[in-house]
Coordinates of C-alpha atoms in Angstrom, one line a residue:
X432 CA 64.8 172.2 -59.7
X433 CA 61.5 170.5 -59.7
X434 CA 60.5 167.6 -61.2
X435 CA 57.9 168.2 -64.0
X436 CA 58.3 164.5 -65.4
X437 CA 59.3 161.5 -63.6
X438 CA 59.8 158.1 -65.2
X439 CA 61.3 155.0 -62.9
X440 CA 61.5 151.6 -63.7
X441 CA 59.0 151.8 -66.6
X442 CA 58.2 148.4 -68.8
X443 CA 55.7 147.5 -71.5
X444 CA 55.9 144.2 -73.2
X445 CA 53.9 143.4 -76.6
X446 CA 53.8 139.4 -76.8
X447 CA 57.3 138.5 -76.3
X448 CA 58.8 141.9 -77.1
X449 CA 60.1 144.4 -74.6
X450 CA 59.2 147.4 -75.9
X451 CA 60.2 149.4 -72.9
X452 CA 62.5 147.8 -70.6
X453 CA 63.2 149.3 -67.4
X454 CA 63.2 153.1 -68.3
X455 CA 63.8 155.4 -65.8
X456 CA 64.6 159.5 -66.0
X457 CA 63.6 162.7 -64.7
X458 CA 62.8 166.1 -66.8
X459 CA 63.0 169.4 -64.7
X460 CA 60.3 172.1 -65.0
X461 CA 61.9 174.2 -67.7
X462 CA 64.3 172.0 -69.1
X463 CA 64.5 170.5 -72.6
X464 CA 65.0 166.8 -73.0
X465 CA 65.5 165.0 -75.7
X466 CA 64.9 161.3 -76.0
X467 CA 66.5 159.4 -79.1
X468 CA 66.8 156.2 -80.4
X469 CA 66.2 154.5 -83.9
X470 CA 62.9 153.3 -84.9
X471 CA 61.7 150.5 -82.6
X472 CA 63.9 151.7 -79.6
X473 CA 60.8 152.3 -77.4
X474 CA 60.5 156.1 -77.9
X475 CA 56.7 156.2 -78.9
X476 CA 55.8 153.7 -76.5
X477 CA 57.1 155.9 -73.6
X478 CA 55.3 158.9 -75.0
X479 CA 52.4 157.3 -75.5
X480 CA 52.5 156.2 -71.7
X481 CA 53.2 159.5 -70.3
X482 CA 50.5 161.3 -72.3
X483 CA 47.9 158.3 -70.5
X484 CA 47.3 156.5 -74.2
X485 CA 49.0 153.5 -72.7
X486 CA 49.0 151.6 -70.2
X487 CA 52.4 150.4 -68.6
X488 CA 53.2 147.3 -67.2
X489 CA 55.3 148.3 -64.7
X490 CA 57.4 150.9 -62.9
X491 CA 56.2 154.6 -61.9
X492 CA 55.4 157.6 -64.4
X493 CA 54.4 160.9 -63.3
X494 CA 53.5 163.9 -65.0
X495 CA 52.7 167.6 -63.1
X496 CA 52.4 165.2 -59.9
X497 CA 49.5 163.0 -61.8
X498 CA 49.6 159.4 -62.7
X499 CA 49.1 159.1 -66.4
X500 CA 47.8 155.4 -66.1
X501 CA 45.1 156.2 -63.4
X502 CA 41.7 156.7 -65.1
X503 CA 40.7 158.6 -62.2
X504 CA 43.5 161.4 -63.2
X505 CA 42.8 160.9 -66.5
X506 CA 40.5 164.2 -66.8
X507 CA 42.8 166.0 -64.4
X508 CA 45.7 165.0 -66.9
X509 CA 44.1 166.1 -70.2
X510 CA 43.2 169.5 -69.1
X511 CA 46.7 170.5 -68.3
X512 CA 48.3 168.9 -71.4
X513 CA 48.2 169.6 -74.9
X514 CA 49.4 167.1 -78.2
X515 CA 50.7 168.1 -81.5
X516 CA 51.1 164.4 -83.2
X517 CA 52.2 163.5 -86.2
X518 CA 48.7 163.3 -87.6
X519 CA 45.8 165.1 -85.4
X520 CA 42.1 164.2 -86.9
X521 CA 40.4 167.6 -87.6
X522 CA 37.0 168.2 -89.2
X523 CA 37.6 169.0 -92.9
X524 CA 34.8 171.2 -93.3
X525 CA 35.4 173.3 -90.8
X526 CA 36.8 176.7 -90.9
X527 CA 40.2 177.8 -88.8
X528 CA 38.3 179.8 -86.3
X529 CA 35.3 177.1 -86.2
X530 CA 38.3 174.4 -85.6
X531 CA 39.9 176.3 -82.6
X532 CA 36.8 177.4 -81.1
X533 CA 35.9 174.0 -80.8
X534 CA 38.7 172.2 -79.2
X535 CA 39.1 175.3 -77.0
X536 CA 35.6 174.3 -75.7
X537 CA 37.6 171.0 -74.5
X538 CA 39.5 173.1 -71.4
X539 CA 38.5 174.7 -68.2
X540 CA 40.9 177.8 -69.5
X541 CA 41.9 178.0 -72.6
X542 CA 43.8 180.7 -74.5
X543 CA 42.2 183.1 -77.0
X544 CA 41.2 181.8 -80.4
X545 CA 42.3 184.9 -82.1
X546 CA 45.5 185.2 -80.0
X547 CA 46.4 181.3 -80.9
X548 CA 45.4 182.0 -84.5
X549 CA 47.9 185.1 -85.0
X550 CA 50.4 183.4 -83.2
X551 CA 50.9 180.5 -85.0
X552 CA 50.9 182.5 -88.3
X553 CA 47.2 181.8 -89.3
X554 CA 46.1 185.2 -89.7
X555 CA 44.2 186.0 -92.8
X556 CA 43.1 182.0 -92.7
X557 CA 40.3 182.2 -89.8
X558 CA 37.6 181.6 -92.6
X559 CA 39.1 179.3 -94.5
X560 CA 38.1 175.2 -94.7
X561 CA 40.6 172.7 -92.8
X562 CA 40.6 171.1 -96.2
X563 CA 41.2 174.0 -98.3
X564 CA 44.7 174.5 -96.0
X565 CA 48.4 173.3 -97.4
X566 CA 50.5 170.9 -95.9
X567 CA 52.6 173.7 -94.1
X568 CA 49.2 175.4 -92.9
X569 CA 47.6 172.7 -91.6
X570 CA 50.9 171.6 -89.5
X571 CA 50.4 175.4 -88.3
X572 CA 46.9 174.4 -87.6
X573 CA 48.1 171.4 -85.3
X574 CA 50.5 173.3 -83.4
X575 CA 47.7 175.7 -82.7
X576 CA 45.8 172.9 -81.6
X577 CA 48.5 172.1 -79.1
X578 CA 48.3 175.5 -77.6
X579 CA 44.9 176.4 -77.1
X580 CA 44.0 175.0 -74.0
X581 CA 46.9 177.2 -72.3
X582 CA 48.5 173.6 -71.1
X583 CA 51.1 173.0 -68.5
X584 CA 52.5 170.1 -70.4
X585 CA 52.8 170.0 -74.7
X586 CA 53.4 167.0 -76.1
X587 CA 55.1 167.9 -79.6
X588 CA 55.3 164.8 -82.2
X589 CA 57.4 166.2 -85.3
X590 CA 55.6 169.9 -85.0
X591 CA 57.3 171.4 -87.9
X592 CA 57.1 168.5 -90.5
X593 CA 56.3 170.3 -94.2
X594 CA 57.1 173.4 -92.8
X595 CA 59.8 175.7 -95.4
X596 CA 62.8 176.7 -93.4
X597 CA 61.3 180.4 -92.4
X598 CA 58.1 178.8 -91.1
X599 CA 60.1 176.6 -88.9
X600 CA 62.0 179.2 -87.5
X601 CA 58.6 181.3 -86.6
X602 CA 57.5 177.8 -84.9
X603 CA 60.5 177.7 -82.9
X604 CA 59.8 181.3 -81.5
X605 CA 56.5 180.4 -80.8
X606 CA 57.6 177.4 -78.6
X607 CA 60.4 179.7 -76.7
X608 CA 58.0 182.4 -75.7
X609 CA 55.9 179.4 -73.7
X610 CA 58.6 178.8 -71.3
X611 CA 58.5 182.1 -69.8
X612 CA 54.7 180.8 -68.8
X613 CA 55.9 177.7 -67.3
X614 CA 54.5 175.5 -69.9
X615 CA 55.9 171.6 -70.2
X616 CA 56.7 170.8 -73.7
X617 CA 57.2 166.9 -74.5
X618 CA 58.8 167.3 -78.4
X619 CA 58.7 164.7 -80.8
X620 CA 60.8 166.5 -84.0
X621 CA 63.1 165.2 -86.9
X622 CA 64.9 168.4 -86.6
X623 CA 67.9 168.7 -84.0
X624 CA 68.3 172.9 -84.6
X625 CA 64.7 173.0 -83.2
X626 CA 65.7 171.4 -79.9
X627 CA 68.2 173.9 -78.9
X628 CA 66.0 177.4 -79.9
X629 CA 62.7 175.9 -77.5
X630 CA 65.5 175.8 -74.8
X631 CA 65.8 179.6 -73.8
X632 CA 62.7 180.4 -71.3
X633 CA 61.6 177.6 -69.1
X634 CA 59.5 175.3 -70.7
X635 CA 59.9 171.6 -69.9
X636 CA 60.3 169.7 -73.2
X637 CA 60.6 165.9 -74.0
X638 CA 62.0 165.7 -77.2
X639 CA 62.1 162.3 -79.2
X640 CA 63.8 162.8 -82.7
X641 CA 65.7 161.1 -85.3
X642 CA 67.7 163.9 -86.6
X643 CA 70.9 164.6 -84.4
X644 CA 71.6 168.3 -85.2
X645 CA 68.5 169.7 -83.9
X646 CA 68.7 167.8 -80.7
X647 CA 72.2 169.0 -80.3
X648 CA 71.1 172.8 -81.0
X649 CA 67.8 172.4 -79.2
X650 CA 68.4 170.1 -75.6
X651 CA 69.4 170.6 -72.4
X652 CA 70.1 167.1 -71.7
X653 CA 69.8 163.7 -73.8
X654 CA 69.0 160.1 -73.5
X655 CA 69.2 157.6 -75.9
X656 CA 67.6 154.8 -76.4
X657 CA 68.1 151.3 -78.1
X658 CA 66.5 147.9 -77.7
X659 CA 63.7 149.7 -75.4
X660 CA 66.8 151.1 -72.8
X661 CA 68.4 154.2 -72.1
X662 CA 72.1 153.4 -72.8
X663 CA 73.7 157.2 -72.1
X664 CA 72.2 160.3 -71.1
X665 CA 74.1 163.5 -70.7
X666 CA 74.2 166.9 -72.2
X667 CA 74.4 167.2 -76.2
X668 CA 78.3 167.9 -75.5
X669 CA 79.2 165.3 -73.5
X670 CA 77.1 162.2 -74.4
X671 CA 79.4 159.4 -74.6
X672 CA 82.2 161.0 -73.6
X673 CA 82.4 163.7 -76.6
X674 CA 83.7 166.5 -74.3
X675 CA 86.8 164.6 -73.9
X676 CA 87.4 162.7 -77.3
X677 CA 90.1 163.5 -79.7
X678 CA 89.7 166.4 -81.8
X679 CA 89.8 165.8 -85.6
X680 CA 91.7 168.2 -88.0
X681 CA 91.0 167.9 -91.7
X682 CA 92.1 169.7 -95.0
X683 CA 92.7 169.3 -98.6
X684 CA 96.0 167.4 -99.5
X685 CA 98.1 170.2 -100.7
X686 CA 98.9 170.2 -104.8
X687 CA 102.4 168.4 -105.1
X688 CA 102.6 166.9 -101.8
X689 CA 102.0 162.9 -101.3
X690 CA 100.7 162.3 -98.1
X691 CA 103.7 160.9 -96.9
X692 CA 105.0 164.7 -97.0
X693 CA 103.0 165.4 -94.5
X694 CA 103.4 166.0 -90.8
X695 CA 103.6 162.4 -88.2
X696 CA 100.0 161.5 -87.6
X697 CA 98.6 162.5 -90.9
X698 CA 95.9 159.8 -92.1
X699 CA 95.5 159.0 -95.9
X700 CA 93.3 161.1 -98.0
X701 CA 89.8 160.3 -98.0
X702 CA 86.8 162.2 -99.9
X703 CA 90.0 164.3 -100.9
X704 CA 90.8 165.1 -97.4
X705 CA 93.6 164.0 -95.1
X706 CA 92.6 163.9 -91.7
X707 CA 94.6 163.7 -87.9
X708 CA 93.5 162.7 -84.7
X709 CA 94.6 164.7 -81.5
X710 CA 93.7 165.5 -77.7
X711 CA 95.7 168.5 -78.0
X712 CA 94.4 170.3 -81.0
X713 CA 95.9 174.1 -80.4
X714 CA 99.4 172.7 -80.1
X715 CA 98.7 170.1 -83.1
X716 CA 96.8 172.8 -85.4
X717 CA 99.8 175.2 -84.2
X718 CA 102.6 172.6 -85.5
X719 CA 100.5 171.6 -88.7
X720 CA 99.7 175.6 -90.1
X721 CA 103.4 175.9 -89.1
X722 CA 104.5 173.4 -91.6
X723 CA 102.3 174.8 -94.3
X724 CA 103.4 178.7 -93.8
X725 CA 107.1 177.4 -93.9
X726 CA 106.4 175.8 -97.4
X727 CA 104.3 178.6 -98.3
X728 CA 101.1 176.4 -98.7
X729 CA 97.2 177.3 -97.7
X730 CA 95.6 174.5 -96.2
X731 CA 92.1 174.4 -97.8
X732 CA 88.9 173.0 -96.2
X733 CA 90.8 173.1 -92.8
X734 CA 88.1 172.3 -90.3
X735 CA 88.9 171.3 -86.5
X736 CA 86.0 169.3 -84.8
X737 CA 85.5 166.4 -81.9
X738 CA 82.8 163.5 -82.7
X739 CA 79.5 164.5 -83.7
X740 CA 76.1 164.0 -81.6
X741 CA 75.6 161.8 -84.6
X742 CA 78.6 159.9 -84.6
X743 CA 77.9 159.0 -80.6
X744 CA 74.7 158.2 -81.4
X745 CA 75.7 155.4 -84.3
X746 CA 78.0 154.1 -81.8
X747 CA 75.5 154.3 -79.0
X748 CA 72.7 152.5 -80.8
X749 CA 74.3 150.4 -83.5
X750 CA 74.1 147.4 -81.1
X751 CA 70.4 147.7 -79.7
X752 CA 67.7 145.8 -81.3
X753 CA 64.4 147.0 -82.8
X754 CA 61.4 146.8 -80.2
X755 CA 58.1 146.5 -82.3
X756 CA 55.4 148.4 -80.7
X757 CA 51.4 147.5 -81.1
X758 CA 49.5 149.8 -83.4
X759 CA 47.6 152.5 -81.4
X760 CA 45.8 155.5 -82.5
X761 CA 46.6 158.5 -80.4
X762 CA 44.3 161.8 -80.5
X763 CA 44.5 165.3 -79.6
X764 CA 41.7 165.0 -77.3

């Protein structure tokens, strides 16, 4: 798989704070890569370096064969990337169509304005001034501005903030369609289910998020940052040994049966549920249900699961310290 993004030994300090400390990773074309970590872990600084907004202290960075820190390559890079940031400065007195048309002029081969308006669900709002859009419609506008240049790389920074569930799913479908066009997407979001939906058609996505269910659903691979370093990397299903971790079986304590009467290994009730951990969930579940059926019992609220991505994430980041970044205003252009 050809690489869309390559980072090696990346480092950035602010005063005495090492915000990014020797970070290395590669994102292949057509891959969704989630960069996870608590506030201050260094995710935003890493993205800003890749976007060309911050200069690194040391290490290497490559985006589509260009060095984002090379001023001479700045224009060429900007013409090939799109940005959907958390807060985009947009002229409030322009209409939706005027806003898209103005931004289309920044790119050598932009997408059709009407096509983008329809794509992001703003049909019928063409003559509406930006200042009169609702929060959710403004976020659709932001998404469209990231797409208008028909970019090879798209940075998405929590693109569906303010969306209702239906609008979020519509946004996923929009981005999913980009993968077939070879677009590389760098996504920052708080919704983990977003990351899997976008993984279907070849777009490369770098996702930073605080919501583990989003990374679980969207990402092909994830890396966890803590204290400016990557502390783990793998697929969502095997990160931190999830695939080989013991399964947990939980169920409601049958009425009239104290925990001591249950099969061996069952832990004391917690939140109304008892639990047991096993490396052989099929065999253990067979024994447990056999015990219940032999007594004519129903095991209400019965579930079988392994440690969630959030469980693993919390364990990996528990000891990491925050890395404070200097404030920087990013622009979509």
